[in-house]
GROMACS .gro file of C-alpha atoms in nm:
model
  274
    1MET     CA    1  -0.001  -0.038  -0.042
    2PRO     CA    2   0.143   0.338  -0.062
    3SER     CA    3   0.255   0.560   0.226
    4THR     CA    4   0.004   0.839   0.276
    5THR     CA    5   0.342   1.001   0.420
    6ALA     CA    6   0.631   1.043   0.192
    7ILE     CA    7   0.704   1.156  -0.230
    8THR     CA    8   0.793   0.938  -0.453
    9VAL     CA    9   1.106   1.019  -0.647
   10SER     CA   10   0.942   1.076  -0.962
   11GLN     CA   11   0.629   1.297  -0.766
   12LEU     CA   12   0.904   1.574  -0.645
   13SER     CA   13   1.052   1.571  -0.975
   14ARG     CA   14   0.767   1.663  -1.183
   15LEU     CA   15   0.770   1.961  -0.903
   16VAL     CA   16   1.146   2.082  -0.895
   17GLY     CA   17   1.079   2.404  -1.034
   18LEU     CA   18   0.782   2.479  -1.058
   19PRO     CA   19   0.621   2.788  -0.775
   20GLY     CA   20   0.433   2.590  -0.647
   21ALA     CA   21   0.701   2.315  -0.520
   22PRO     CA   22   0.766   2.194  -0.180
   23MET     CA   23   1.023   2.365   0.012
   24ILE     CA   24   1.341   2.037   0.091
   25ILE     CA   25   1.452   1.981   0.381
   26ASP     CA   26   1.832   1.766   0.359
   27VAL     CA   27   1.923   1.675   0.669
   28ARG     CA   28   2.153   1.385   0.640
   29ILE     CA   29   2.458   1.377   0.852
   30ASP     CA   30   2.770   1.528   0.837
   31GLU     CA   31   2.929   1.234   0.734
   32ASP     CA   32   2.673   1.108   0.386
   33PHE     CA   33   2.684   1.502   0.305
   34ASP     CA   34   3.034   1.470   0.270
   35ALA     CA   35   3.068   1.188   0.062
   36ASP     CA   36   2.813   1.376  -0.158
   37GLN     CA   37   2.777   1.738  -0.123
   38ARG     CA   38   2.466   1.802  -0.398
   39LEU     CA   39   2.216   1.918  -0.305
   40LEU     CA   40   1.853   1.846  -0.419
   41PRO     CA   41   1.735   2.184  -0.613
   42ALA     CA   42   1.620   2.514  -0.361
   43SER     CA   43   1.672   2.229  -0.130
   44CYS     CA   44   1.797   2.349   0.293
   45ARG     CA   45   2.045   2.180   0.530
   46ARG     CA   46   1.915   2.150   0.829
   47ASN     CA   47   2.009   1.956   1.144
   48PHE     CA   48   1.736   1.671   1.265
   49LYS     CA   49   1.820   1.667   1.564
   50THR     CA   50   1.696   2.037   1.644
   51VAL     CA   51   1.475   1.968   1.450
   52SER     CA   52   1.186   2.148   1.748
   53THR     CA   53   1.426   2.465   1.726
   54TRP     CA   54   1.338   2.521   1.366
   55ALA     CA   55   1.026   2.356   1.206
   56SER     CA   56   0.838   2.724   1.319
   57GLU     CA   57   1.038   2.826   1.011
   58PHE     CA   58   0.831   2.657   0.776
   59ALA     CA   59   0.445   2.743   0.960
   60GLY     CA   60   0.253   2.697   0.683
   61SER     CA   61   0.437   2.617   0.403
   62GLN     CA   62   0.444   2.201   0.181
   63VAL     CA   63   0.783   2.029   0.281
   64ALA     CA   64   0.986   1.694   0.152
   65VAL     CA   65   1.195   1.578   0.394
   66VAL     CA   66   1.519   1.449   0.240
   67CYS     CA   67   1.762   1.186   0.396
   68GLN     CA   68   2.040   0.918   0.273
   69LYS     CA   69   1.745   0.654   0.258
   70GLY     CA   70   1.422   0.803   0.283
   71GLN     CA   71   1.492   0.602   0.658
   72LYS     CA   72   1.456   0.712   1.049
   73LEU     CA   73   1.609   1.039   0.987
   74SER     CA   74   1.389   1.218   0.718
   75GLN     CA   75   1.060   1.007   0.883
   76GLY     CA   76   1.131   1.053   1.203
   77VAL     CA   77   1.161   1.488   1.119
   78ALA     CA   78   0.868   1.497   0.893
   79ALA     CA   79   0.673   1.338   1.102
   80TRP     CA   80   0.780   1.667   1.365
   81LEU     CA   81   0.701   1.878   1.156
   82ARG     CA   82   0.314   1.695   1.092
   83HIS     CA   83   0.357   1.729   1.494
   84GLU     CA   84   0.340   2.161   1.470
   85GLY     CA   85   0.015   2.103   1.220
   86ILE     CA   86   0.333   2.143   0.909
   87SER     CA   87   0.193   1.966   0.605
   88ALA     CA   88   0.572   1.738   0.513
   89GLU     CA   89   0.618   1.389   0.354
   90SER     CA   90   0.967   1.191   0.342
   91LEU     CA   91   1.104   1.160   0.055
   92GLU     CA   92   1.090   0.770  -0.028
   93GLY     CA   93   1.455   0.627  -0.105
   94GLY     CA   94   1.594   0.940  -0.005
   95PHE     CA   95   1.877   1.123  -0.196
   96GLU     CA   96   2.085   0.779  -0.275
   97ALA     CA   97   1.732   0.739  -0.460
   98TRP     CA   98   1.698   1.052  -0.615
   99ARG     CA   99   2.059   1.058  -0.737
  100ASP     CA  100   2.011   0.744  -0.823
  101ALA     CA  101   1.733   0.782  -1.084
  102ASN     CA  102   1.915   1.115  -1.199
  103GLY     CA  103   1.717   1.361  -1.096
  104LEU     CA  104   1.798   1.690  -1.090
  105LEU     CA  105   2.104   1.822  -0.846
  106VAL     CA  106   2.285   2.164  -0.686
  107ARG     CA  107   2.684   2.165  -0.726
  108THR     CA  108   2.742   2.335  -0.375
  109GLU     CA  109   3.065   2.435  -0.404
  110LYS     CA  110   3.051   2.742  -0.620
  111LEU     CA  111   2.771   2.837  -0.384
  112PRO     CA  112   2.808   3.160  -0.200
  113PRO     CA  113   2.826   3.227   0.177
  114ARG     CA  114   2.477   3.266   0.348
  115ASP     CA  115   2.351   3.623   0.537
  116GLU     CA  116   2.311   3.538   0.947
  117LYS     CA  117   1.892   3.421   0.801
  118GLY     CA  118   1.997   3.119   0.566
  119ARG     CA  119   2.002   3.377   0.285
  120THR     CA  120   2.203   3.388  -0.050
  121VAL     CA  121   2.245   3.777  -0.161
  122TRP     CA  122   2.354   3.892  -0.448
  123VAL     CA  123   2.369   4.262  -0.644
  124THR     CA  124   2.330   4.347  -1.024
  125ARG     CA  125   2.240   4.651  -1.220
  126SER     CA  126   1.913   4.800  -1.214
  127ARG     CA  127   1.647   4.767  -1.469
  128PRO     CA  128   1.697   4.453  -1.617
  129LYS     CA  129   1.573   4.315  -1.924
  130VAL     CA  130   1.665   3.944  -1.984
  131ASP     CA  131   1.966   3.788  -1.793
  132ARG     CA  132   1.900   3.972  -1.434
  133ILE     CA  133   1.578   3.847  -1.429
  134ALA     CA  134   1.666   3.524  -1.610
  135CYS     CA  135   1.955   3.444  -1.352
  136PRO     CA  136   1.727   3.521  -1.041
  137TRP     CA  137   1.458   3.343  -1.171
  138LEU     CA  138   1.710   3.047  -1.190
  139ILE     CA  139   1.859   3.049  -0.860
  140ARG     CA  140   1.478   3.079  -0.663
  141ARG     CA  141   1.320   2.773  -0.869
  142PHE     CA  142   1.645   2.582  -0.841
  143VAL     CA  143   1.885   2.744  -0.550
  144ASP     CA  144   1.801   2.874  -0.318
  145PRO     CA  145   1.397   3.022  -0.283
  146HIS     CA  146   1.523   3.263  -0.045
  147ALA     CA  147   1.815   3.452  -0.215
  148ILE     CA  148   1.805   3.843  -0.203
  149PHE     CA  149   1.836   4.052  -0.524
  150LEU     CA  150   1.980   4.409  -0.523
  151PHE     CA  151   1.966   4.612  -0.833
  152VAL     CA  152   2.171   4.883  -0.824
  153GLU     CA  153   2.321   5.173  -1.060
  154ALA     CA  154   2.614   4.977  -1.292
  155ALA     CA  155   2.865   5.175  -1.133
  156GLU     CA  156   2.832   5.072  -0.873
  157VAL     CA  157   2.787   4.732  -0.822
  158PRO     CA  158   3.083   4.619  -0.673
  159ALA     CA  159   3.100   4.877  -0.468
  160VAL     CA  160   2.797   4.771  -0.329
  161ALA     CA  161   2.881   4.430  -0.333
  162ASP     CA  162   3.172   4.490  -0.113
  163ARG     CA  163   2.994   4.682   0.179
  164PHE     CA  164   2.701   4.405   0.178
  165GLN     CA  165   2.864   4.059   0.129
  166ALA     CA  166   2.688   4.015  -0.168
  167VAL     CA  167   2.764   3.802  -0.538
  168PRO     CA  168   2.784   4.044  -0.804
  169PHE     CA  169   2.640   3.920  -1.100
  170ASP     CA  170   2.547   3.980  -1.491
  171ILE     CA  171   2.850   4.270  -1.520
  172ASP     CA  172   3.210   4.232  -1.685
  173ASN     CA  173   3.499   4.100  -1.503
  174VAL     CA  174   3.309   3.909  -1.226
  175PHE     CA  175   3.256   3.555  -1.201
  176TRP     CA  176   2.871   3.465  -1.254
  177SER     CA  177   2.887   3.703  -1.571
  178HIS     CA  178   2.872   3.600  -1.961
  179ARG     CA  179   3.160   3.410  -2.110
  180GLY     CA  180   3.183   3.447  -2.509
  181ASP     CA  181   2.850   3.459  -2.680
  182ARG     CA  182   2.701   3.210  -2.322
  183CYS     CA  183   2.485   3.402  -2.105
  184THR     CA  184   2.486   3.473  -1.745
  185PHE     CA  185   2.182   3.193  -1.723
  186ASP     CA  186   2.413   2.937  -1.897
  187THR     CA  187   2.730   3.010  -1.653
  188MET     CA  188   2.424   2.902  -1.409
  189ILE     CA  189   2.352   2.639  -1.533
  190GLU     CA  190   2.657   2.542  -1.624
  191GLU     CA  191   2.858   2.658  -1.213
  192PHE     CA  192   2.573   2.461  -1.104
  193GLY     CA  193   2.540   2.195  -1.208
  194LEU     CA  194   2.204   2.194  -1.333
  195LYS     CA  195   2.188   2.049  -1.680
  196SER     CA  196   1.851   1.900  -1.810
  197GLU     CA  197   1.664   1.933  -2.107
  198ALA     CA  198   1.397   2.153  -1.992
  199LEU     CA  199   1.673   2.424  -1.882
  200ASP     CA  200   1.935   2.419  -2.190
  201ARG     CA  201   1.619   2.428  -2.370
  202LEU     CA  202   1.485   2.775  -2.186
  203ALA     CA  203   1.871   2.893  -2.180
  204LEU     CA  204   1.837   2.866  -2.574
  205VAL     CA  205   1.545   3.079  -2.552
  206VAL     CA  206   1.759   3.356  -2.320
  207ARG     CA  207   2.075   3.345  -2.467
  208ALA     CA  208   1.869   3.384  -2.824
  209ALA     CA  209   1.682   3.705  -2.639
  210ASP     CA  210   1.988   3.854  -2.431
  211THR     CA  211   2.241   3.853  -2.684
  212ALA     CA  212   2.033   4.004  -2.963
  213SER     CA  213   2.057   3.714  -3.197
  214LEU     CA  214   1.700   3.607  -3.282
  215ASP     CA  215   1.726   3.448  -3.562
  216LEU     CA  216   1.786   3.106  -3.268
  217VAL     CA  217   1.500   3.022  -3.214
  218PRO     CA  218   1.180   3.087  -3.316
  219GLN     CA  219   1.076   3.153  -2.971
  220ALA     CA  220   1.364   3.449  -2.961
  221ALA     CA  221   1.171   3.745  -3.074
  222GLY     CA  222   0.849   3.718  -2.876
  223PHE     CA  223   1.078   3.611  -2.524
  224LEU     CA  224   1.271   3.999  -2.596
  225ALA     CA  225   0.913   4.145  -2.679
  226ALA     CA  226   0.771   4.004  -2.312
  227SER     CA  227   1.065   4.101  -2.179
  228LEU     CA  228   1.115   4.462  -2.254
  229GLY     CA  229   0.773   4.501  -2.195
  230LEU     CA  230   0.751   4.406  -1.796
  231SER     CA  231   1.087   4.672  -1.833
  232ARG     CA  232   0.842   4.926  -1.925
  233MET     CA  233   0.553   4.870  -1.643
  234PHE     CA  234   0.717   4.845  -1.322
  235ARG     CA  235   0.911   5.198  -1.182
  236ASP     CA  236   1.111   4.973  -0.955
  237ASP     CA  237   1.271   4.659  -1.051
  238LEU     CA  238   1.149   4.402  -0.773
  239GLU     CA  239   0.790   4.444  -0.848
  240GLN     CA  240   0.928   4.331  -1.254
  241LEU     CA  241   1.166   4.065  -1.090
  242GLU     CA  242   0.820   3.953  -0.902
  243ALA     CA  243   0.608   3.983  -1.235
  244GLY     CA  244   0.948   3.786  -1.407
  245MET     CA  245   0.909   3.467  -1.229
  246LEU     CA  246   0.563   3.354  -1.371
  247LEU     CA  247   0.669   3.432  -1.750
  248TYR     CA  248   0.975   3.241  -1.740
  249ASP     CA  249   0.725   2.983  -1.477
  250ALA     CA  250   0.542   2.968  -1.813
  251PHE     CA  251   0.838   2.928  -2.082
  252PHE     CA  252   1.046   2.730  -1.834
  253ARG     CA  253   0.671   2.466  -1.855
  254TRP     CA  254   0.617   2.504  -2.198
  255CYS     CA  255   1.037   2.414  -2.208
  256ARG     CA  256   0.960   2.055  -1.989
  257ASP     CA  257   0.614   2.034  -2.092
  258ALA     CA  258   0.422   2.108  -2.444
  259THR     CA  259   0.653   2.186  -2.663
  260GLU     CA  260   0.509   1.927  -2.942
  261GLU     CA  261   0.244   2.131  -2.844
  262THR     CA  262   0.024   2.327  -3.143
  263HIS     CA  263  -0.286   2.545  -3.135
  264ASN     CA  264  -0.535   2.649  -3.417
  265TRP     CA  265  -0.877   2.800  -3.373
  266PRO     CA  266  -1.192   2.518  -3.376
  267GLY     CA  267  -1.281   2.372  -3.779
  268ALA     CA  268  -1.587   2.512  -3.903
  269ALA     CA  269  -1.871   2.253  -4.037
  270GLY     CA  270  -1.727   2.064  -4.276
  271GLY     CA  271  -1.338   2.093  -4.143
  272LYS     CA  272  -1.189   2.462  -4.223
  273THR     CA  273  -0.917   2.479  -3.981
  274ALA     CA  274  -0.813   2.839  -3.987
   0.00000   0.00000   0.00000
């Protein structure tokens, strides 16, 4: 009989990267984590021993708990969270099952340090168009859902990065930036190890729109038009980012599930279509 308190690898993989994905908590012991320091997308590390002290952080959230094999640690933490009124499931088979199924995993060696609240902090140029919305979307959906993004004048990005311990991106002469004909979005996918068919397809659309190479894919012109339209709709860059998240969610879902789907006006009597 299927467990009512566990989520399978296939079920969780269908939710990863979507706005309604559960919060993923990695409770592997240090020995297991040190053997493979990759993380499931958008997951955070917590000590199972202190669950009573941090459980309240996840109040109101849907949670998936991951340990090495999906046994005592994740099931115990999930049970404790449910005791606290939090909707929580353990990942069936744990990290090993996810890894063996070739589930998407985030490389952590390039992750920036987190602030006192456990968030990564990033800074870039104001008035974003394509890449500077694409990268925050990727980070929030696959790396750190609570990441902070600071938009400032281009000349001030290095100084703000230094004074506020933020990571600069999408400017010249920094690690997280364009490389050759590839944009910063491509760099992040590569460095975080987020290679997947859907993200690779989305990256091509982003690259084409961001580098004015609109002949690369037929979706590029429309994507650029929507991005430029959003930039004109919002004076506040953070409001634009929040609106842009939906655009990228929609394109990611198309890249993953709908590239073969077409749409046409229903045929009139006699089978005529328009």
